[in-house]
Short mmCIF file of C-alpha atoms in Angstrom, two decimals:
data_model
loop_
_atom_site.label_atom_id
_atom_site.label_comp_id
_atom_site.label_asym_id
_atom_site.label_seq_id
_atom_site.Cartn_x
_atom_site.Cartn_y
_atom_site.Cartn_z
CA MET A 1 103.60 106.11 128.38
CA THR A 2 105.32 108.98 130.16
CA VAL A 3 104.80 111.69 127.58
CA ASP A 4 102.18 114.39 128.16
CA THR A 5 99.38 113.33 125.82
CA LEU A 6 97.95 116.87 125.64
CA SER A 7 101.29 118.37 124.59
CA PHE A 8 101.83 115.69 122.00
CA SER A 9 98.29 116.13 120.69
CA ILE A 10 98.80 119.87 120.27
CA ILE A 11 102.13 119.42 118.47
CA THR A 12 100.62 116.70 116.28
CA VAL A 13 97.77 119.01 115.28
CA VAL A 14 100.30 121.73 114.36
CA TYR A 15 102.30 119.18 112.36
CA LEU A 16 99.20 117.92 110.53
CA ALA A 17 98.21 121.51 109.79
CA ALA A 18 101.63 122.08 108.20
CA VAL A 19 101.24 118.87 106.16
CA ILE A 20 97.80 119.89 104.94
CA PHE A 21 99.12 123.37 104.07
CA LEU A 22 101.95 121.88 101.99
CA GLY A 23 99.42 119.57 100.40
CA TYR A 24 97.34 122.63 99.54
CA LEU A 25 100.39 124.28 97.93
CA GLY A 26 100.84 121.12 95.87
CA TYR A 27 97.19 121.27 94.89
CA LYS A 28 97.51 124.91 93.77
CA LYS A 29 100.59 124.10 91.67
CA THR A 30 99.00 121.05 90.07
CA LYS A 31 97.59 122.32 86.79
CA GLY A 32 97.69 119.15 84.69
CA SER A 33 98.60 115.48 84.53
CA ASP A 34 102.37 116.10 84.34
CA ASP A 35 102.18 118.06 87.59
CA PHE A 36 100.16 115.33 89.28
CA LEU A 37 102.28 112.44 87.99
CA VAL A 38 105.88 113.76 87.88
CA ALA A 39 105.65 117.11 89.74
CA GLY A 40 106.00 119.09 86.50
CA ARG A 41 109.64 117.89 86.14
CA ARG A 42 110.93 120.95 88.00
CA ILE A 43 111.44 119.82 91.61
CA ASN A 44 114.29 121.39 93.60
CA PRO A 45 117.28 119.04 94.28
CA LEU A 46 116.91 119.47 98.05
CA VAL A 47 113.25 118.45 97.88
CA LEU A 48 114.20 115.50 95.66
CA ALA A 49 116.82 114.28 98.14
CA LEU A 50 114.60 114.62 101.21
CA SER A 51 111.59 113.13 99.45
CA TYR A 52 113.62 110.18 98.16
CA GLY A 53 115.14 109.57 101.59
CA ALA A 54 111.89 109.98 103.51
CA THR A 55 110.13 107.60 101.12
CA PHE A 56 112.95 105.05 101.32
CA ILE A 57 113.28 105.24 105.13
CA SER A 58 110.03 104.44 106.90
CA THR A 59 109.00 103.07 110.28
CA SER A 60 110.37 99.81 108.90
CA ALA A 61 113.96 101.06 109.15
CA ILE A 62 113.55 102.95 112.40
CA VAL A 63 111.36 100.58 114.40
CA GLY A 64 111.32 97.27 112.53
CA PHE A 65 114.99 96.96 111.55
CA GLY A 66 116.11 98.87 114.64
CA GLY A 67 114.43 96.18 116.76
CA ILE A 68 116.06 93.42 114.72
CA ALA A 69 119.43 95.08 115.26
CA ALA A 70 118.72 95.02 119.00
CA GLN A 71 118.13 91.28 118.75
CA LEU A 72 120.91 90.29 116.32
CA GLY A 73 123.56 92.97 116.74
CA MET A 74 125.46 95.70 114.90
CA GLY A 75 126.19 93.51 111.88
CA LEU A 76 123.10 95.11 110.38
CA VAL A 77 125.19 98.29 109.90
CA TRP A 78 126.27 96.66 106.62
CA LEU A 79 122.79 97.53 105.39
CA THR A 80 123.68 101.19 105.93
CA VAL A 81 126.72 100.69 103.71
CA LEU A 82 124.56 99.26 100.93
CA CYS A 83 121.84 101.86 101.43
CA ILE A 84 124.37 104.61 100.78
CA GLY A 85 126.49 102.85 98.15
CA VAL A 86 123.62 101.27 96.24
CA GLY A 87 120.50 103.11 97.40
CA VAL A 88 121.99 106.57 96.90
CA LEU A 89 125.20 106.61 94.84
CA ILE A 90 124.37 103.87 92.32
CA ALA A 91 120.65 104.65 92.35
CA PHE A 92 121.17 108.36 91.67
CA VAL A 93 124.26 108.38 89.42
CA ILE A 94 123.99 105.09 87.50
CA TYR A 95 120.20 104.73 87.32
CA GLY A 96 118.85 108.17 88.21
CA LYS A 97 120.42 110.17 85.39
CA LYS A 98 119.41 107.65 82.73
CA THR A 99 115.91 107.40 84.17
CA ARG A 100 115.48 111.18 84.09
CA THR A 101 116.83 111.45 80.54
CA LEU A 102 114.66 108.66 79.15
CA GLY A 103 111.63 109.84 81.10
CA GLN A 104 111.92 113.27 79.53
CA LYS A 105 112.72 111.88 76.08
CA THR A 106 109.79 109.43 76.01
CA GLY A 107 107.37 111.52 78.03
CA ALA A 108 106.96 108.67 80.54
CA VAL A 109 105.22 109.61 83.78
CA THR A 110 105.22 106.33 85.75
CA TYR A 111 107.61 103.44 86.25
CA PRO A 112 105.57 100.95 84.17
CA ASP A 113 105.07 103.68 81.56
CA LEU A 114 108.84 104.18 81.32
CA LEU A 115 109.53 100.45 80.89
CA GLY A 116 106.71 100.13 78.38
CA LYS A 117 107.98 103.02 76.25
CA CYS A 118 111.62 101.88 76.41
CA TYR A 119 110.55 98.49 75.02
CA ASN A 120 107.67 99.89 72.97
CA SER A 121 105.49 97.23 74.56
CA HIS A 122 102.04 97.32 76.14
CA PHE A 123 102.77 93.89 77.63
CA ILE A 124 105.81 95.13 79.58
CA ARG A 125 103.84 98.06 80.85
CA LYS A 126 100.85 95.96 81.92
CA ILE A 127 102.80 93.17 83.62
CA SER A 128 104.95 95.70 85.47
CA ALA A 129 101.80 97.46 86.65
CA LEU A 130 100.24 94.17 87.75
CA ILE A 131 103.30 93.22 89.82
CA ILE A 132 103.11 96.60 91.55
CA ILE A 133 99.38 96.35 92.23
CA VAL A 134 99.64 92.81 93.61
CA SER A 135 102.67 93.34 95.85
CA MET A 136 102.68 96.98 96.96
CA PRO A 137 99.46 96.82 99.07
CA ILE A 138 101.23 94.39 101.43
CA TYR A 139 104.04 96.85 102.09
CA THR A 140 101.59 99.76 102.22
CA ALA A 141 99.35 97.97 104.71
CA ALA A 142 102.32 97.22 106.96
CA ILE A 143 103.29 100.92 107.05
CA LEU A 144 99.64 101.79 107.66
CA ILE A 145 99.53 99.37 110.59
CA GLY A 146 102.66 100.87 112.12
CA GLY A 147 101.27 104.40 111.92
CA ALA A 148 97.86 103.40 113.26
CA ARG A 149 99.29 101.43 116.19
CA PHE A 150 101.50 104.38 117.02
CA ILE A 151 98.53 106.80 116.99
CA GLU A 152 96.46 104.35 119.03
CA THR A 153 99.13 104.17 121.72
CA THR A 154 100.12 107.82 121.93
CA LEU A 155 96.68 109.41 121.64
CA SER A 156 94.69 106.63 123.37
CA ILE A 157 92.11 106.28 120.62
CA PRO A 158 90.66 103.03 119.18
CA TYR A 159 92.82 101.25 116.60
CA ASP A 160 90.08 101.22 113.97
CA THR A 161 89.60 104.96 114.31
CA ALA A 162 93.35 105.54 114.14
CA LEU A 163 93.71 103.37 111.04
CA LEU A 164 90.92 105.09 109.14
CA ALA A 165 91.93 108.61 110.23
CA PHE A 166 95.57 108.02 109.34
CA ALA A 167 94.67 106.77 105.86
CA ALA A 168 92.20 109.63 105.36
CA VAL A 169 94.67 112.41 106.25
CA VAL A 170 97.28 111.08 103.84
CA ALA A 171 94.63 110.49 101.17
CA VAL A 172 93.53 114.14 101.25
CA TYR A 173 96.79 115.63 100.03
CA VAL A 174 97.80 112.70 97.80
CA VAL A 175 94.52 112.72 95.85
CA ALA A 176 94.26 116.50 95.68
CA GLY A 177 97.87 117.57 95.17
CA GLY A 178 99.51 114.63 93.41
CA LEU A 179 103.28 114.15 93.43
CA ILE A 180 104.03 117.83 94.09
CA ALA A 181 102.12 117.63 97.37
CA VAL A 182 103.70 114.28 98.20
CA MET A 183 107.24 115.56 97.67
CA TYR A 184 106.66 118.83 99.53
CA THR A 185 105.29 116.99 102.56
CA ASP A 186 108.06 114.38 102.25
CA ALA A 187 110.65 117.15 102.55
CA LEU A 188 109.10 118.41 105.79
CA GLN A 189 108.79 114.90 107.17
CA GLY A 190 112.36 114.06 106.17
CA ALA A 191 113.68 117.09 108.04
CA ILE A 192 111.78 116.08 111.18
CA MET A 193 113.11 112.51 110.90
CA PHE A 194 116.70 113.74 110.50
CA VAL A 195 116.52 115.95 113.60
CA GLY A 196 114.83 113.25 115.69
CA MET A 197 117.33 110.52 114.82
CA THR A 198 120.36 112.79 115.35
CA ILE A 199 119.18 113.70 118.84
CA LEU A 200 118.44 110.02 119.56
CA LEU A 201 122.03 108.99 118.79
CA VAL A 202 123.55 111.77 120.88
CA LEU A 203 121.31 111.17 123.92
CA THR A 204 121.82 107.39 123.76
CA TYR A 205 125.58 107.71 124.03
CA VAL A 206 125.27 110.43 126.70
CA TYR A 207 123.02 108.25 128.88
CA LEU A 208 125.31 105.24 128.44
CA GLY A 209 128.44 107.13 129.52
CA GLY A 210 129.91 108.08 126.16
CA VAL A 211 130.87 106.32 122.93
CA ASN A 212 133.75 104.25 124.31
CA ALA A 213 131.95 103.25 127.50
CA ALA A 214 128.78 102.26 125.66
CA ASN A 215 130.52 100.26 122.95
CA THR A 216 132.78 98.53 125.48
CA ALA A 217 129.78 97.58 127.61
CA LEU A 218 128.01 96.16 124.56
CA ASP A 219 131.06 94.16 123.53
CA SER A 220 131.36 92.68 127.02
CA MET A 221 127.80 91.31 126.84
CA SER A 222 128.69 88.55 124.35
CA SER A 223 128.48 85.96 127.15
CA LEU A 224 124.80 86.83 127.57
CA VAL A 225 123.76 85.76 124.07
CA PRO A 226 120.77 83.38 124.46
CA GLU A 227 121.52 79.72 123.76
CA ALA A 228 119.14 79.55 120.78
CA LEU A 229 120.87 82.48 119.07
CA LEU A 230 124.29 81.15 120.05
CA ALA A 231 123.46 77.82 118.41
CA SER A 232 122.38 79.67 115.26
CA GLY A 233 125.69 81.48 114.91
CA MET A 234 125.38 84.70 116.91
CA THR A 235 128.66 85.76 118.58
CA GLY A 236 127.60 89.00 120.26
CA TRP A 237 125.89 92.33 119.67
CA ALA A 238 129.09 94.11 118.65
CA SER A 239 130.35 91.48 116.19
CA MET A 240 129.23 89.64 113.08
CA PRO A 241 127.61 86.20 113.37
CA GLU A 242 129.58 83.14 112.32
CA PHE A 243 130.11 83.04 108.55
CA LEU A 244 127.30 81.15 106.72
CA SER A 245 125.47 80.38 109.97
CA PRO A 246 121.65 80.68 109.92
CA ILE A 247 121.77 84.11 111.56
CA TRP A 248 124.50 85.30 109.19
CA LEU A 249 122.47 84.13 106.20
CA THR A 250 119.33 85.79 107.54
CA MET A 251 121.11 89.06 108.27
CA ILE A 252 123.02 89.24 104.99
CA THR A 253 120.60 87.74 102.46
CA THR A 254 117.35 89.04 103.91
CA MET A 255 118.17 92.31 105.63
CA VAL A 256 121.29 93.59 103.87
CA LEU A 257 120.85 92.30 100.30
CA GLY A 258 117.05 92.19 100.34
CA VAL A 259 116.74 95.90 101.08
CA GLY A 260 120.15 97.16 99.96
CA ILE A 261 119.75 95.84 96.42
CA GLY A 262 115.96 95.89 96.27
CA VAL A 263 115.95 99.69 96.48
CA LEU A 264 117.17 99.93 92.86
CA ALA A 265 113.84 98.75 91.48
CA GLN A 266 111.40 100.59 93.72
CA PRO A 267 108.75 102.23 91.48
CA GLN A 268 107.95 104.94 94.04
CA LEU A 269 111.64 105.90 94.18
CA ALA A 270 112.53 105.61 90.48
CA VAL A 271 109.77 108.00 89.44
CA ARG A 272 111.37 110.73 91.57
CA PHE A 273 114.29 110.93 89.17
CA MET A 274 111.83 112.06 86.50
CA THR A 275 110.76 115.07 88.59
CA VAL A 276 113.90 117.20 88.12
CA LYS A 277 114.85 119.24 85.06
CA ASP A 278 118.49 118.16 84.58
CA ASN A 279 121.24 115.79 85.72
CA ARG A 280 122.94 118.54 87.71
CA SER A 281 119.95 118.47 90.07
CA ILE A 282 120.50 114.75 90.63
CA HIS A 283 124.19 115.32 91.44
CA ARG A 284 123.24 117.99 93.96
CA ALA A 285 120.64 115.73 95.53
CA VAL A 286 123.29 113.07 96.22
CA MET A 287 125.06 115.48 98.58
CA VAL A 288 121.94 115.61 100.75
CA GLY A 289 120.60 112.10 100.20
CA GLY A 290 123.80 110.36 101.30
CA PRO A 291 124.09 112.00 104.74
CA PHE A 292 120.33 111.65 105.27
CA VAL A 293 120.32 107.89 104.67
CA LEU A 294 123.52 107.52 106.73
CA VAL A 295 121.90 109.14 109.75
CA MET A 296 118.51 107.47 109.41
CA THR A 297 119.75 103.90 109.03
CA GLY A 298 123.07 104.20 110.86
CA VAL A 299 121.42 105.57 114.00
CA ALA A 300 118.71 102.90 114.05
CA PHE A 301 121.22 100.06 113.60
CA THR A 302 123.56 101.52 116.23
CA VAL A 303 121.02 102.47 118.88
CA GLY A 304 119.18 99.15 118.48
CA PRO A 305 122.02 96.97 119.86
CA LEU A 306 122.90 99.59 122.49
CA THR A 307 119.43 99.27 124.01
CA ASN A 308 120.65 95.97 125.44
CA VAL A 309 123.15 97.87 127.58
CA TRP A 310 120.41 100.17 128.87
CA PHE A 311 117.87 97.47 129.68
CA MET A 312 120.46 95.19 131.25
CA ARG A 313 121.60 98.03 133.50
CA GLU A 314 118.10 99.14 134.43
CA SER A 315 116.16 95.85 134.65
CA GLY A 316 118.68 93.05 134.26
CA GLN A 317 117.08 91.98 130.97
CA LEU A 318 118.05 91.95 127.33
CA ALA A 319 116.12 94.36 125.13
CA VAL A 320 113.99 91.69 123.44
CA ASP A 321 112.99 90.24 126.83
CA ALA A 322 112.14 93.68 128.21
CA ALA A 323 109.89 94.19 125.16
CA GLY A 324 108.05 90.92 125.78
CA GLY A 325 109.60 89.19 122.78
CA ASN A 326 108.24 91.73 120.27
CA VAL A 327 111.20 93.26 118.41
CA ASP A 328 108.97 96.00 116.97
CA SER A 329 108.43 97.31 120.52
CA ILE A 330 112.11 97.61 121.50
CA ILE A 331 112.87 101.07 120.07
CA PRO A 332 109.60 102.70 121.30
CA LEU A 333 110.06 101.08 124.73
CA PHE A 334 113.64 102.34 124.95
CA ILE A 335 112.54 105.87 124.03
CA ASN A 336 109.82 105.85 126.66
CA SER A 337 112.11 104.36 129.31
CA ALA A 338 115.32 106.29 128.76
CA MET A 339 114.54 109.60 127.09
CA PRO A 340 113.16 112.87 128.53
CA ASP A 341 109.53 113.74 127.85
CA ALA A 342 110.43 116.54 125.44
CA PHE A 343 112.38 114.17 123.20
CA ILE A 344 109.66 111.52 123.34
CA ILE A 345 107.38 114.01 121.62
CA VAL A 346 110.04 114.75 118.98
CA PHE A 347 110.67 111.06 118.33
CA MET A 348 106.99 110.19 118.16
CA LEU A 349 106.58 112.97 115.62
CA ALA A 350 109.54 111.55 113.67
CA LEU A 351 107.87 108.14 113.61
CA LEU A 352 104.62 109.67 112.39
CA ALA A 353 106.54 111.57 109.70
CA ALA A 354 108.37 108.40 108.63
CA ALA A 355 105.12 106.50 108.25
CA MET A 356 103.28 109.30 106.44
CA SER A 357 106.10 110.06 103.98
CA THR A 358 106.38 106.45 102.82
CA LEU A 359 102.64 105.90 102.86
CA SER A 360 101.86 108.95 100.71
CA SER A 361 104.38 107.85 98.07
CA LEU A 362 102.99 104.33 97.98
CA PHE A 363 99.42 105.61 97.67
CA HIS A 364 100.45 107.87 94.79
CA THR A 365 102.33 105.07 93.00
CA MET A 366 99.46 102.59 93.29
CA GLY A 367 96.92 105.20 92.25
CA THR A 368 98.80 106.22 89.12
CA THR A 369 99.47 102.57 88.28
CA ILE A 370 95.84 101.49 88.39
CA GLY A 371 94.38 104.80 87.16
CA TYR A 372 96.88 105.37 84.35
CA ASP A 373 98.91 102.27 83.45
CA LEU A 374 96.04 99.79 83.74
CA ASN A 375 93.34 102.20 82.60
CA PRO A 376 92.28 102.15 78.92
CA ARG A 377 93.47 105.23 77.01
CA THR A 378 91.14 108.14 76.38
CA LYS A 379 90.53 109.30 72.80
CA SER A 380 93.10 112.08 73.26
CA ASN A 381 95.64 109.53 74.57
CA LYS A 382 96.13 111.72 77.65
CA PRO A 383 95.94 110.60 81.29
CA SER A 384 92.53 110.92 82.88
CA MET A 385 92.91 112.81 86.16
CA LYS A 386 89.59 111.48 87.42
CA ALA A 387 90.64 107.91 86.69
CA ILE A 388 93.97 108.40 88.49
CA GLN A 389 92.34 109.97 91.54
CA ALA A 390 89.70 107.24 91.59
CA GLY A 391 92.45 104.63 91.32
CA THR A 392 94.26 106.23 94.24
CA LEU A 393 91.16 106.10 96.42
CA LEU A 394 90.55 102.49 95.39
CA MET A 395 94.06 101.41 96.36
CA ILE A 396 93.90 103.33 99.64
CA ALA A 397 90.73 101.40 100.47
CA ALA A 398 92.33 98.11 99.40
CA SER A 399 95.45 98.74 101.49
CA THR A 400 93.30 99.57 104.51
CA VAL A 401 91.45 96.26 104.13
CA VAL A 402 94.76 94.38 103.83
CA ALA A 403 95.96 96.12 107.00
CA TYR A 404 93.11 94.47 108.91
CA VAL A 405 94.18 90.94 107.93
CA LEU A 406 97.98 91.12 108.18
CA PRO A 407 99.59 89.61 111.31
CA GLU A 408 101.72 91.45 113.87
CA ASN A 409 105.50 91.91 113.48
CA ILE A 410 105.02 92.28 109.73
CA ILE A 411 106.68 95.66 109.01
CA ALA A 412 110.26 94.55 108.35
CA ARG A 413 109.19 91.32 106.62
CA ALA A 414 106.74 93.13 104.34
CA THR A 415 109.49 95.55 103.34
CA VAL A 416 111.83 92.72 102.35
CA ILE A 417 109.05 90.85 100.52
CA PHE A 418 108.12 93.83 98.36
CA MET A 419 111.67 94.94 97.64
CA GLY A 420 112.79 91.38 96.85
CA LEU A 421 110.04 90.81 94.32
CA CYS A 422 110.67 94.16 92.62
CA ALA A 423 114.40 93.44 92.45
CA ALA A 424 113.96 89.98 90.91
CA ALA A 425 111.33 91.10 88.42
CA PHE A 426 112.57 94.54 87.42
CA ILE A 427 116.31 95.18 87.93
CA PRO A 428 117.67 93.22 84.91
CA ALA A 429 114.97 94.46 82.50
CA PHE A 430 115.19 98.01 83.87
CA THR A 431 118.99 98.09 83.50
CA HIS A 432 118.77 96.67 79.99
CA ALA A 433 116.12 99.25 79.06
CA ILE A 434 118.07 102.31 80.13
CA TYR A 435 121.51 101.23 78.91
CA SER A 436 120.83 99.42 75.64
CA LYS A 437 120.27 101.36 72.44
CA LYS A 438 117.97 98.61 71.19
CA PRO A 439 116.73 96.71 74.25
CA SER A 440 115.35 93.24 73.57
CA LEU A 441 111.63 92.96 74.24
CA TYR A 442 111.83 89.16 74.13
CA ALA A 443 114.60 89.12 76.76
CA ALA A 444 112.75 91.59 78.99
CA LYS A 445 109.59 89.46 78.94
CA ILE A 446 111.56 86.32 79.81
CA SER A 447 113.49 88.08 82.57
CA ILE A 448 110.49 89.69 84.27
CA ILE A 449 108.39 86.54 84.21
CA THR A 450 111.26 84.26 85.24
CA GLY A 451 112.35 86.60 88.03
CA ALA A 452 108.86 86.97 89.46
CA CYS A 453 108.07 83.24 89.22
CA SER A 454 111.37 82.10 90.74
CA TRP A 455 110.94 84.61 93.56
CA PHE A 456 107.44 83.28 94.27
CA LEU A 457 108.48 79.61 94.16
CA TRP A 458 111.35 80.16 96.59
CA THR A 459 109.08 82.22 98.85
CA ALA A 460 106.28 79.67 98.84
CA PHE A 461 108.30 76.46 99.09
CA VAL A 462 111.73 77.20 100.58
CA HIS A 463 112.05 80.41 102.65
CA VAL A 464 110.59 79.31 105.99
CA LYS A 465 109.51 82.76 107.20
CA GLU A 466 107.00 83.01 104.37
CA SER A 467 106.43 79.39 103.32
CA SER A 468 105.30 78.42 106.83
CA VAL A 469 102.70 81.21 106.76
CA LEU A 470 101.47 80.58 103.21
CA GLY A 471 101.12 76.86 103.87
CA LEU A 472 101.46 75.74 100.24
CA SER A 473 104.62 73.73 100.86
CA ASN A 474 103.12 72.02 103.87
CA ALA A 475 99.87 71.26 102.06
CA ILE A 476 101.59 69.74 99.03
CA PHE A 477 104.78 68.22 100.45
CA GLY A 478 104.06 68.00 104.18
CA VAL A 479 106.98 70.26 105.15
CA ASN A 480 107.40 74.01 105.56
CA SER A 481 110.50 74.02 103.36
CA VAL A 482 111.31 71.53 100.61
CA LEU A 483 115.06 72.13 101.04
CA PRO A 484 117.10 71.46 104.20
CA MET A 485 118.80 74.14 106.24
CA PRO A 486 120.49 76.49 105.65
CA TRP A 487 118.50 76.96 102.42
CA GLY A 488 115.38 77.70 104.43
CA VAL A 489 116.87 80.98 105.67
CA VAL A 490 118.34 82.12 102.34
CA ASN A 491 116.23 85.00 101.08
CA PRO A 492 114.52 84.59 97.67
CA ILE A 493 116.37 87.61 96.21
CA VAL A 494 119.67 85.68 96.37
CA ILE A 495 118.20 83.02 94.07
CA ALA A 496 115.62 84.89 91.99
CA LEU A 497 117.74 87.92 90.99
CA PRO A 498 120.62 85.84 89.51
CA VAL A 499 118.04 83.65 87.76
CA SER A 500 116.40 86.76 86.30
CA ILE A 501 119.77 88.12 85.16
CA ALA A 502 120.71 84.77 83.61
CA ALA A 503 117.33 84.57 81.86
CA LEU A 504 117.88 88.02 80.33
CA ILE A 505 121.39 87.17 79.09
CA ILE A 506 120.37 83.78 77.67
CA ALA A 507 117.32 85.28 75.96
CA ILE A 508 119.44 88.01 74.36
CA PHE A 509 121.90 85.36 73.13
CA ILE A 510 119.11 83.20 71.69
CA GLU A 511 117.54 86.19 69.96
CA ASN A 512 120.87 87.23 68.45
CA GLN A 513 121.49 83.68 67.24
CA LYS A 514 118.09 83.66 65.53
CA LYS A 515 118.86 86.96 63.84
CA GLU A 516 122.22 85.67 62.60
CA CYS A 517 120.58 82.53 61.24
CA ALA A 518 117.95 84.63 59.49
CA VAL A 519 120.67 86.77 57.87
CA ILE A 520 122.55 83.67 56.69
CA LYS A 521 119.39 82.20 55.17
CA THR A 522 118.64 85.48 53.41
CA ASP A 523 122.16 85.63 51.95
#
């Protein structure tokens, strides 16, 4: 570590003071449950855009996926295309406006609450809340691990202390200030992330001799692709893998589709559309959200592969070898090896901001889910602030415990797991709810259950990355995957989401047929 620890510590303290101050402003503006849950439905479009982007882009994109790009190449830039096209344009314009309108019309304040009110169903609300509570702590714990490991390394304090302190700082402003505090701090953290990643891209190309020189050098390294990756379909760091090869399937189905499509059903993101007063605010937010996501993901997926040029020139090694085989260490190692001390501090602060922005949103979502959606109604049928705050503290504690048991190199995988499950379970029912005048409750139930179950079955018995860890397939069938390659590298979202969509369509057809038969019998 070349950075001056004292300087970084001082800047970190100033940053944390600013975060706590913004959290205090959120606390002062939080007068009731609507303020705590949906920021009073009056958030500025700029704050919406930065909060959405900072929540969406975490250490997973910067460090986790950036490291994977260093290993597998620039083909991951296709995820940037989907993040902008789907995660911003479609999410804001196609889903965001409808979500805001229905949220205001029904008075919904959480994602499960919105689904439940659209279908007029306690079951839909409860099962949606349960899926969130079961799956989100895994993603939350992974982000918590990344932030704690970062603090441990930069400030030279014990991991346990870093983990608990990190969770505690975020907990203070989430519990006290609710979504207003979360979105205010997200905006600050998003601005820091944007500046840090922009400087990273510029300095990387400067140190590698310019855009043309750097890209040409990367392209010329195709002969250095390791034999194992070559056999799996990799052709180089500046080109796509062979079509339908194991690496192509992993890159496209897991990284690109898993995250690029999964973003549409993220509860912590969808609720942000309910925080603005009109659709014009959503349109304005797109103008900021698009460039933000472009820079955050595009830089990570461009710089990642280019680190191979740097490490090969400096040490005669590929990036993954220089990092000891740990892809999550590639980007931090490159920063520490190539960048000036002043920028190391900026980038470390950007990483801390990325982790805190996502973590605060996840804490808030889990807290409102368990304290509001799964909590029995009070006599006045109004949300209990004490129950929500208690639920938030409970889920923070649960996520911290999960962080102690998760393995290393889990950040990117945990992201894909959570987003894939949400996509399979929620996207069809969510789309049907916001675009149908009379959405079918029967079809929604079938779709959510079928999507979640098919996702789990493929995860537990086919997709090798997870099935080999869970051990169910091996225990029952004696193999890590019950299907031969390449099925073992096809992400569950590619199977479970179409199954969920088909289940919804078939259920709607069956229900309509029953109604027609009932009418005929009546006549």
